[in-house]
Amino acid sequence: AQTIHQWPVAEIKAVGSPLSLGCTIKGKSSPNLYWYWQATGGTLQQLFYSITVGQVESVVQLNLSASRPKDDQFILSTEKLLLSHSGFYLCAWRDRANSDYTFGSGTRLLVI
Amino acid sequence: GQQVKQSSPSLTVQEGGISILNCDYENDMFDYFAWYKKYPDNSPTLLISVRSNVDKREDGRLTVFLNKSGKHFSLHITASQPEDTAVYLCAAAASSGSWQLIFGSGTQLTVMP
């Protein structure tokens, strides 16, 4: 069975500080991976997607970047956090057989 | 504009009743439709999905109805239970392109005992 793990579970960071969020999926070869973000009270938005190692496409510009250094790993980062980056970050993978998305447990970020 | 829209932010149903959650979409290219359940501070969990080649899919107490001409899909939950209380998110994607799954803003379902 596939498992998707996100880290950290929660972060409180200062404005202007760097951020790195991680996502690992096990039990699936060459998964399509996605980063989503939900501001408090907002709608889930897709930020990035990656079909293969080393390739990432940006969907929404939020002064964030993403990388896929390994087949099973997806990283979301920024060098300088903004207050508006606060929210709930979710990693997901899509099963090509049935197109269903499965989400990780998420990282809650508060920027102060 | 919102490509996927849930017009009702909340719905209250009596235990044992039918909960009907609605979703409208704009993009004719959408051919994958899904409903997720979400608790506060948790990630969404897939309940049921359907492709555009069918107009109905059942799974236990859950039924998805798809009306492509009306650009509308709905989730019916029969024999609603207090444990069904949660936020329900609809989502849609187009298989042509990047398979970007676009979510609605959610409907808070409350099932009263």
mmCIF file of N, CA and C in Angstrom, chain A:
data_model
loop_
_atom_site.group_PDB
_atom_site.id
_atom_site.type_symbol
_atom_site.label_atom_id
_atom_site.label_comp_id
_atom_site.label_asym_id
_atom_site.label_seq_id
_atom_site.Cartn_x
_atom_site.Cartn_y
_atom_site.Cartn_z
ATOM 1 N N ALA A 1 0.841 -1.197 0.000
ATOM 2 C CA ALA A 1 0.000 0.000 0.000
ATOM 3 C C ALA A 1 0.878 1.250 0.000
ATOM 4 N N GLN A 2 0.378 2.286 -0.655
ATOM 5 C CA GLN A 2 1.133 3.531 -0.721
ATOM 6 C C GLN A 2 0.945 4.340 0.554
ATOM 7 N N THR A 3 2.015 4.958 0.985
ATOM 8 C CA THR A 3 1.919 5.856 2.132
ATOM 9 C C THR A 3 2.536 7.180 1.747
ATOM 10 N N ILE A 4 1.959 8.251 2.250
ATOM 11 C CA ILE A 4 2.471 9.587 1.974
ATOM 12 C C ILE A 4 2.718 10.268 3.307
ATOM 13 N N HIS A 5 3.902 10.795 3.459
ATOM 14 C CA HIS A 5 4.320 11.352 4.745
ATOM 15 C C HIS A 5 4.779 12.782 4.540
ATOM 16 N N GLN A 6 4.282 13.685 5.363
ATOM 17 C CA GLN A 6 4.694 15.075 5.289
ATOM 18 C C GLN A 6 5.380 15.487 6.576
ATOM 19 N N TRP A 7 6.338 16.359 6.425
ATOM 20 C CA TRP A 7 7.007 16.901 7.616
ATOM 21 C C TRP A 7 7.391 18.348 7.405
ATOM 22 N N PRO A 8 7.441 19.173 8.463
ATOM 23 C CA PRO A 8 6.974 18.872 9.811
ATOM 24 C C PRO A 8 5.451 18.896 9.883
ATOM 25 N N VAL A 9 4.913 18.552 11.033
ATOM 26 C CA VAL A 9 3.467 18.584 11.223
ATOM 27 C C VAL A 9 2.996 20.024 11.337
ATOM 28 N N ALA A 10 3.796 20.840 12.033
ATOM 29 C CA ALA A 10 3.439 22.243 12.224
ATOM 30 C C ALA A 10 4.703 23.072 12.402
ATOM 31 N N GLU A 11 4.615 24.343 12.009
ATOM 32 C CA GLU A 11 5.740 25.253 12.144
ATOM 33 C C GLU A 11 5.229 26.639 12.495
ATOM 34 N N ILE A 12 5.971 27.318 13.371
ATOM 35 C CA ILE A 12 5.770 28.742 13.590
ATOM 36 C C ILE A 12 7.078 29.413 13.188
ATOM 37 N N LYS A 13 6.989 30.317 12.208
ATOM 38 C CA LYS A 13 8.204 30.923 11.660
ATOM 39 C C LYS A 13 8.051 32.444 11.617
ATOM 40 N N ALA A 14 9.178 33.122 11.641
ATOM 41 C CA ALA A 14 9.182 34.582 11.570
ATOM 42 C C ALA A 14 9.146 35.054 10.123
ATOM 43 N N VAL A 15 8.519 36.190 9.898
ATOM 44 C CA VAL A 15 8.554 36.815 8.571
ATOM 45 C C VAL A 15 10.005 37.010 8.144
ATOM 46 N N GLY A 16 10.290 36.672 6.898
ATOM 47 C CA GLY A 16 11.643 36.836 6.373
ATOM 48 C C GLY A 16 12.540 35.629 6.563
ATOM 49 N N SER A 17 12.098 34.664 7.326
ATOM 50 C CA SER A 17 12.921 33.467 7.550
ATOM 51 C C SER A 17 12.673 32.449 6.436
ATOM 52 N N PRO A 18 13.596 31.488 6.263
ATOM 53 C CA PRO A 18 13.413 30.478 5.215
ATOM 54 C C PRO A 18 12.471 29.366 5.667
ATOM 55 N N LEU A 19 12.002 28.606 4.690
ATOM 56 C CA LEU A 19 11.087 27.503 4.973
ATOM 57 C C LEU A 19 11.395 26.332 4.061
ATOM 58 N N SER A 20 11.308 25.144 4.612
ATOM 59 C CA SER A 20 11.381 23.942 3.800
ATOM 60 C C SER A 20 10.378 22.928 4.330
ATOM 61 N N LEU A 21 9.464 22.499 3.475
ATOM 62 C CA LEU A 21 8.489 21.472 3.831
ATOM 63 C C LEU A 21 8.744 20.255 2.951
ATOM 64 N N GLY A 22 8.595 19.082 3.550
ATOM 65 C CA GLY A 22 8.908 17.874 2.814
ATOM 66 C C GLY A 22 7.731 16.935 2.674
ATOM 67 N N CYS A 23 7.819 16.099 1.644
ATOM 68 C CA CYS A 23 6.788 15.114 1.367
ATOM 69 C C CYS A 23 7.477 13.898 0.766
ATOM 70 N N THR A 24 7.145 12.731 1.301
ATOM 71 C CA THR A 24 7.696 11.487 0.769
ATOM 72 C C THR A 24 6.568 10.513 0.519
ATOM 73 N N ILE A 25 6.608 9.848 -0.605
ATOM 74 C CA ILE A 25 5.625 8.814 -0.895
ATOM 75 C C ILE A 25 6.341 7.491 -1.074
ATOM 76 N N LYS A 26 5.814 6.468 -0.423
ATOM 77 C CA LYS A 26 6.391 5.133 -0.501
ATOM 78 C C LYS A 26 5.397 4.177 -1.121
ATOM 79 N N GLY A 27 5.924 3.199 -1.831
ATOM 80 C CA GLY A 27 5.071 2.172 -2.396
ATOM 81 C C GLY A 27 4.506 2.510 -3.749
ATOM 82 N N LYS A 28 5.035 3.556 -4.385
ATOM 83 C CA LYS A 28 4.541 3.950 -5.692
ATOM 84 C C LYS A 28 5.724 4.412 -6.531
ATOM 85 N N SER A 29 5.847 3.855 -7.716
ATOM 86 C CA SER A 29 6.944 4.256 -8.575
ATOM 87 C C SER A 29 6.514 5.401 -9.488
ATOM 88 N N SER A 30 7.380 6.402 -9.596
ATOM 89 C CA SER A 30 7.145 7.566 -10.467
ATOM 90 C C SER A 30 5.768 8.177 -10.306
ATOM 91 N N PRO A 31 5.415 8.544 -9.078
ATOM 92 C CA PRO A 31 4.079 9.134 -8.879
ATOM 93 C C PRO A 31 4.007 10.563 -9.411
ATOM 94 N N ASN A 32 2.809 10.993 -9.792
ATOM 95 C CA ASN A 32 2.555 12.421 -10.014
ATOM 96 C C ASN A 32 2.345 13.040 -8.636
ATOM 97 N N LEU A 33 3.103 14.082 -8.333
ATOM 98 C CA LEU A 33 3.034 14.688 -7.006
ATOM 99 C C LEU A 33 2.580 16.136 -7.104
ATOM 100 N N TYR A 34 1.902 16.597 -6.059
ATOM 101 C CA TYR A 34 1.285 17.922 -6.067
ATOM 102 C C TYR A 34 1.486 18.570 -4.712
ATOM 103 N N TRP A 35 1.605 19.907 -4.707
ATOM 104 C CA TRP A 35 1.526 20.713 -3.491
ATOM 105 C C TRP A 35 0.272 21.565 -3.558
ATOM 106 N N TYR A 36 -0.488 21.538 -2.456
ATOM 107 C CA TYR A 36 -1.669 22.357 -2.305
ATOM 108 C C TYR A 36 -1.511 23.240 -1.083
ATOM 109 N N TRP A 37 -2.255 24.325 -1.049
ATOM 110 C CA TRP A 37 -2.220 25.266 0.073
ATOM 111 C C TRP A 37 -3.635 25.770 0.323
ATOM 112 N N GLN A 38 -3.936 25.882 1.632
ATOM 113 C CA GLN A 38 -5.227 26.440 2.018
ATOM 114 C C GLN A 38 -4.983 27.507 3.065
ATOM 115 N N ALA A 39 -5.289 28.758 2.728
ATOM 116 C CA ALA A 39 -5.254 29.824 3.721
ATOM 117 C C ALA A 39 -6.418 29.610 4.682
ATOM 118 N N THR A 40 -6.288 30.140 5.891
ATOM 119 C CA THR A 40 -7.365 30.020 6.879
ATOM 120 C C THR A 40 -8.653 30.598 6.287
ATOM 121 N N GLY A 41 -9.686 29.761 6.243
ATOM 122 C CA GLY A 41 -10.959 30.207 5.683
ATOM 123 C C GLY A 41 -11.004 30.216 4.173
ATOM 124 N N GLY A 42 -9.929 29.779 3.538
ATOM 125 C CA GLY A 42 -9.864 29.833 2.085
ATOM 126 C C GLY A 42 -10.102 28.491 1.423
ATOM 127 N N THR A 43 -9.931 28.478 0.118
ATOM 128 C CA THR A 43 -10.136 27.278 -0.694
ATOM 129 C C THR A 43 -8.796 26.621 -0.996
ATOM 130 N N LEU A 44 -8.792 25.310 -1.055
ATOM 131 C CA LEU A 44 -7.577 24.575 -1.416
ATOM 132 C C LEU A 44 -7.132 24.957 -2.825
ATOM 133 N N GLN A 45 -5.852 25.343 -2.947
ATOM 134 C CA GLN A 45 -5.324 25.733 -4.253
ATOM 135 C C GLN A 45 -4.106 24.883 -4.570
ATOM 136 N N GLN A 46 -4.016 24.438 -5.796
ATOM 137 C CA GLN A 46 -2.825 23.714 -6.220
ATOM 138 C C GLN A 46 -1.711 24.719 -6.484
ATOM 139 N N LEU A 47 -0.527 24.445 -5.947
ATOM 140 C CA LEU A 47 0.618 25.340 -6.110
ATOM 141 C C LEU A 47 1.594 24.827 -7.174
ATOM 142 N N PHE A 48 1.944 23.546 -7.076
ATOM 143 C CA PHE A 48 2.938 22.950 -7.965
ATOM 144 C C PHE A 48 2.529 21.512 -8.284
ATOM 145 N N TYR A 49 3.033 21.043 -9.416
ATOM 146 C CA TYR A 49 2.915 19.625 -9.695
ATOM 147 C C TYR A 49 4.192 19.132 -10.360
ATOM 148 N N SER A 50 4.407 17.826 -10.180
ATOM 149 C CA SER A 50 5.609 17.213 -10.740
ATOM 150 C C SER A 50 5.274 15.830 -11.259
ATOM 151 N N ILE A 51 5.676 15.595 -12.497
ATOM 152 C CA ILE A 51 5.407 14.294 -13.111
ATOM 153 C C ILE A 51 6.605 13.368 -12.969
ATOM 154 N N THR A 52 7.795 13.964 -12.881
ATOM 155 C CA THR A 52 8.985 13.127 -12.808
ATOM 156 C C THR A 52 10.098 13.848 -12.051
ATOM 157 N N VAL A 53 11.118 13.108 -11.702
ATOM 158 C CA VAL A 53 12.259 13.665 -10.957
ATOM 159 C C VAL A 53 12.834 14.858 -11.708
ATOM 160 N N GLY A 54 13.127 15.913 -10.964
ATOM 161 C CA GLY A 54 13.776 17.079 -11.537
ATOM 162 C C GLY A 54 12.872 18.010 -12.311
ATOM 163 N N GLN A 55 11.617 17.649 -12.454
ATOM 164 C CA GLN A 55 10.684 18.477 -13.223
ATOM 165 C C GLN A 55 9.537 18.929 -12.333
ATOM 166 N N VAL A 56 9.348 20.263 -12.243
ATOM 167 C CA VAL A 56 8.283 20.842 -11.432
ATOM 168 C C VAL A 56 7.633 21.963 -12.229
ATOM 169 N N GLU A 57 6.313 21.996 -12.203
ATOM 170 C CA GLU A 57 5.573 23.065 -12.853
ATOM 171 C C GLU A 57 4.851 23.894 -11.798
ATOM 172 N N SER A 58 4.898 25.200 -11.950
ATOM 173 C CA SER A 58 4.225 26.107 -11.030
ATOM 174 C C SER A 58 2.818 26.403 -11.543
ATOM 175 N N VAL A 59 1.859 26.374 -10.617
ATOM 176 C CA VAL A 59 0.472 26.646 -10.989
ATOM 177 C C VAL A 59 0.040 28.032 -10.501
ATOM 178 N N VAL A 60 0.461 28.362 -9.286
ATOM 179 C CA VAL A 60 0.105 29.650 -8.683
ATOM 180 C C VAL A 60 1.370 30.300 -8.165
ATOM 181 N N GLN A 61 1.541 31.573 -8.413
ATOM 182 C CA GLN A 61 2.714 32.291 -7.948
ATOM 183 C C GLN A 61 2.483 32.823 -6.541
ATOM 184 N N LEU A 62 3.241 32.303 -5.591
ATOM 185 C CA LEU A 62 3.088 32.757 -4.207
ATOM 186 C C LEU A 62 4.445 33.031 -3.580
ATOM 187 N N ASN A 63 5.475 33.290 -4.400
ATOM 188 C CA ASN A 63 6.844 33.455 -3.901
ATOM 189 C C ASN A 63 7.314 32.211 -3.156
ATOM 190 N N LEU A 64 6.935 31.058 -3.677
ATOM 191 C CA LEU A 64 7.392 29.773 -3.178
ATOM 192 C C LEU A 64 8.023 29.017 -4.329
ATOM 193 N N SER A 65 8.836 28.037 -3.991
ATOM 194 C CA SER A 65 9.398 27.185 -5.031
ATOM 195 C C SER A 65 9.287 25.733 -4.604
ATOM 196 N N ALA A 66 9.396 24.842 -5.550
ATOM 197 C CA ALA A 66 9.299 23.424 -5.257
ATOM 198 C C ALA A 66 10.370 22.680 -6.038
ATOM 199 N N SER A 67 10.775 21.555 -5.479
ATOM 200 C CA SER A 67 11.759 20.724 -6.170
ATOM 201 C C SER A 67 11.424 19.268 -5.960
ATOM 202 N N ARG A 68 11.889 18.459 -6.897
ATOM 203 C CA ARG A 68 11.700 17.007 -6.785
ATOM 204 C C ARG A 68 13.076 16.368 -6.970
ATOM 205 N N PRO A 69 13.821 16.257 -5.852
ATOM 206 C CA PRO A 69 15.190 15.738 -5.934
ATOM 207 C C PRO A 69 15.272 14.215 -6.111
ATOM 208 N N LYS A 70 14.219 13.518 -5.693
ATOM 209 C CA LYS A 70 14.173 12.063 -5.842
ATOM 210 C C LYS A 70 12.784 11.671 -6.313
ATOM 211 N N ASP A 71 12.674 10.454 -6.811
ATOM 212 C CA ASP A 71 11.389 9.995 -7.339
ATOM 213 C C ASP A 71 10.294 10.040 -6.280
ATOM 214 N N ASP A 72 10.667 9.782 -5.021
ATOM 215 C CA ASP A 72 9.656 9.693 -3.975
ATOM 216 C C ASP A 72 9.616 10.930 -3.072
ATOM 217 N N GLN A 73 10.260 12.017 -3.472
ATOM 218 C CA GLN A 73 10.361 13.171 -2.586
ATOM 219 C C GLN A 73 9.990 14.466 -3.304
ATOM 220 N N PHE A 74 9.232 15.301 -2.598
ATOM 221 C CA PHE A 74 8.785 16.580 -3.144
ATOM 222 C C PHE A 74 8.989 17.620 -2.044
ATOM 223 N N ILE A 75 9.681 18.704 -2.361
ATOM 224 C CA ILE A 75 10.043 19.703 -1.363
ATOM 225 C C ILE A 75 9.443 21.053 -1.747
ATOM 226 N N LEU A 76 8.883 21.740 -0.776
ATOM 227 C CA LEU A 76 8.360 23.092 -0.967
ATOM 228 C C LEU A 76 9.208 24.043 -0.138
ATOM 229 N N SER A 77 9.626 25.159 -0.706
ATOM 230 C CA SER A 77 10.537 26.013 0.047
ATOM 231 C C SER A 77 10.408 27.464 -0.368
ATOM 232 N N THR A 78 10.965 28.309 0.474
ATOM 233 C CA THR A 78 11.146 29.714 0.155
ATOM 234 C C THR A 78 12.283 30.238 0.999
ATOM 235 N N GLU A 79 12.957 31.260 0.515
ATOM 236 C CA GLU A 79 14.052 31.851 1.288
ATOM 237 C C GLU A 79 13.548 32.912 2.245
ATOM 238 N N LYS A 80 12.375 33.501 1.930
ATOM 239 C CA LYS A 80 11.850 34.582 2.777
ATOM 240 C C LYS A 80 10.340 34.449 2.913
ATOM 241 N N LEU A 81 9.930 34.093 4.098
ATOM 242 C CA LEU A 81 8.501 33.935 4.333
ATOM 243 C C LEU A 81 7.788 35.273 4.445
ATOM 244 N N LEU A 82 6.542 35.272 3.987
ATOM 245 C CA LEU A 82 5.647 36.415 4.147
ATOM 246 C C LEU A 82 4.521 36.025 5.095
ATOM 247 N N LEU A 83 3.867 37.014 5.677
ATOM 248 C CA LEU A 83 2.715 36.720 6.534
ATOM 249 C C LEU A 83 1.658 35.921 5.767
ATOM 250 N N SER A 84 1.517 36.242 4.484
ATOM 251 C CA SER A 84 0.482 35.610 3.658
ATOM 252 C C SER A 84 0.765 34.144 3.364
ATOM 253 N N HIS A 85 1.926 33.650 3.732
ATOM 254 C CA HIS A 85 2.241 32.232 3.538
ATOM 255 C C HIS A 85 1.617 31.337 4.601
ATOM 256 N N SER A 86 1.062 31.936 5.634
ATOM 257 C CA SER A 86 0.427 31.118 6.668
ATOM 258 C C SER A 86 -0.691 30.276 6.069
ATOM 259 N N GLY A 87 -0.882 29.111 6.643
ATOM 260 C CA GLY A 87 -1.961 28.252 6.152
ATOM 261 C C GLY A 87 -1.622 26.791 6.302
ATOM 262 N N PHE A 88 -2.337 25.982 5.569
ATOM 263 C CA PHE A 88 -2.230 24.532 5.633
ATOM 264 C C PHE A 88 -1.690 24.036 4.298
ATOM 265 N N TYR A 89 -0.539 23.359 4.346
ATOM 266 C CA TYR A 89 0.107 22.879 3.135
ATOM 267 C C TYR A 89 -0.071 21.369 3.029
ATOM 268 N N LEU A 90 -0.517 20.954 1.871
ATOM 269 C CA LEU A 90 -0.801 19.541 1.656
ATOM 270 C C LEU A 90 -0.055 19.021 0.438
ATOM 271 N N CYS A 91 0.502 17.861 0.597
ATOM 272 C CA CYS A 91 1.121 17.144 -0.511
ATOM 273 C C CYS A 91 0.143 16.064 -0.966
ATOM 274 N N ALA A 92 0.119 15.768 -2.236
ATOM 275 C CA ALA A 92 -0.792 14.737 -2.736
ATOM 276 C C ALA A 92 -0.146 13.985 -3.885
ATOM 277 N N TRP A 93 -0.620 12.775 -4.121
ATOM 278 C CA TRP A 93 -0.218 12.030 -5.319
ATOM 279 C C TRP A 93 -1.475 11.580 -6.047
ATOM 280 N N ARG A 94 -1.337 11.425 -7.361
ATOM 281 C CA ARG A 94 -2.472 11.000 -8.171
ATOM 282 C C ARG A 94 -2.222 9.605 -8.723
ATOM 283 N N ASP A 95 -3.204 8.743 -8.510
ATOM 284 C CA ASP A 95 -3.149 7.384 -9.032
ATOM 285 C C ASP A 95 -3.556 7.420 -10.501
ATOM 286 N N ARG A 96 -2.645 7.098 -11.385
ATOM 287 C CA ARG A 96 -2.943 7.196 -12.821
ATOM 288 C C ARG A 96 -3.997 6.178 -13.246
ATOM 289 N N ALA A 97 -4.168 5.120 -12.467
ATOM 290 C CA ALA A 97 -5.136 4.077 -12.843
ATOM 291 C C ALA A 97 -6.571 4.588 -12.737
ATOM 292 N N ASN A 98 -6.875 5.334 -11.660
ATOM 293 C CA ASN A 98 -8.242 5.811 -11.482
ATOM 294 C C ASN A 98 -8.337 7.324 -11.340
ATOM 295 N N SER A 99 -7.191 8.001 -11.414
ATOM 296 C CA SER A 99 -7.114 9.470 -11.352
ATOM 297 C C SER A 99 -7.390 10.043 -9.978
ATOM 298 N N ASP A 100 -7.559 9.207 -8.967
ATOM 299 C CA ASP A 100 -7.863 9.713 -7.628
ATOM 300 C C ASP A 100 -6.619 10.320 -6.990
ATOM 301 N N TYR A 101 -6.832 11.421 -6.307
ATOM 302 C CA TYR A 101 -5.784 12.075 -5.535
ATOM 303 C C TYR A 101 -5.861 11.567 -4.086
ATOM 304 N N THR A 102 -4.696 11.337 -3.494
ATOM 305 C CA THR A 102 -4.611 11.027 -2.068
ATOM 306 C C THR A 102 -3.710 12.060 -1.419
ATOM 307 N N PHE A 103 -4.173 12.595 -0.296
ATOM 308 C CA PHE A 103 -3.443 13.672 0.364
ATOM 309 C C PHE A 103 -2.676 13.168 1.579
ATOM 310 N N GLY A 104 -1.557 13.830 1.844
ATOM 311 C CA GLY A 104 -0.837 13.613 3.085
ATOM 312 C C GLY A 104 -1.569 14.298 4.226
ATOM 313 N N SER A 105 -1.003 14.184 5.418
ATOM 314 C CA SER A 105 -1.668 14.719 6.606
ATOM 315 C C SER A 105 -1.488 16.219 6.769
ATOM 316 N N GLY A 106 -0.588 16.803 6.004
ATOM 317 C CA GLY A 106 -0.487 18.255 5.972
ATOM 318 C C GLY A 106 0.489 18.847 6.971
ATOM 319 N N THR A 107 0.894 20.084 6.669
ATOM 320 C CA THR A 107 1.730 20.886 7.564
ATOM 321 C C THR A 107 1.021 22.208 7.802
ATOM 322 N N ARG A 108 0.829 22.520 9.074
ATOM 323 C CA ARG A 108 0.200 23.794 9.405
ATOM 324 C C ARG A 108 1.297 24.812 9.676
ATOM 325 N N LEU A 109 1.285 25.916 8.945
ATOM 326 C CA LEU A 109 2.324 26.940 9.053
ATOM 327 C C LEU A 109 1.720 28.242 9.528
ATOM 328 N N LEU A 110 2.343 28.794 10.550
ATOM 329 C CA LEU A 110 1.969 30.126 11.026
ATOM 330 C C LEU A 110 3.182 31.029 10.899
ATOM 331 N N VAL A 111 3.038 32.103 10.150
ATOM 332 C CA VAL A 111 4.115 33.076 9.983
ATOM 333 C C VAL A 111 3.778 34.301 10.825
ATOM 334 N N ILE A 112 4.726 34.677 11.695
ATOM 335 C CA ILE A 112 4.463 35.800 12.619
ATOM 336 C C ILE A 112 5.512 36.891 12.460
#
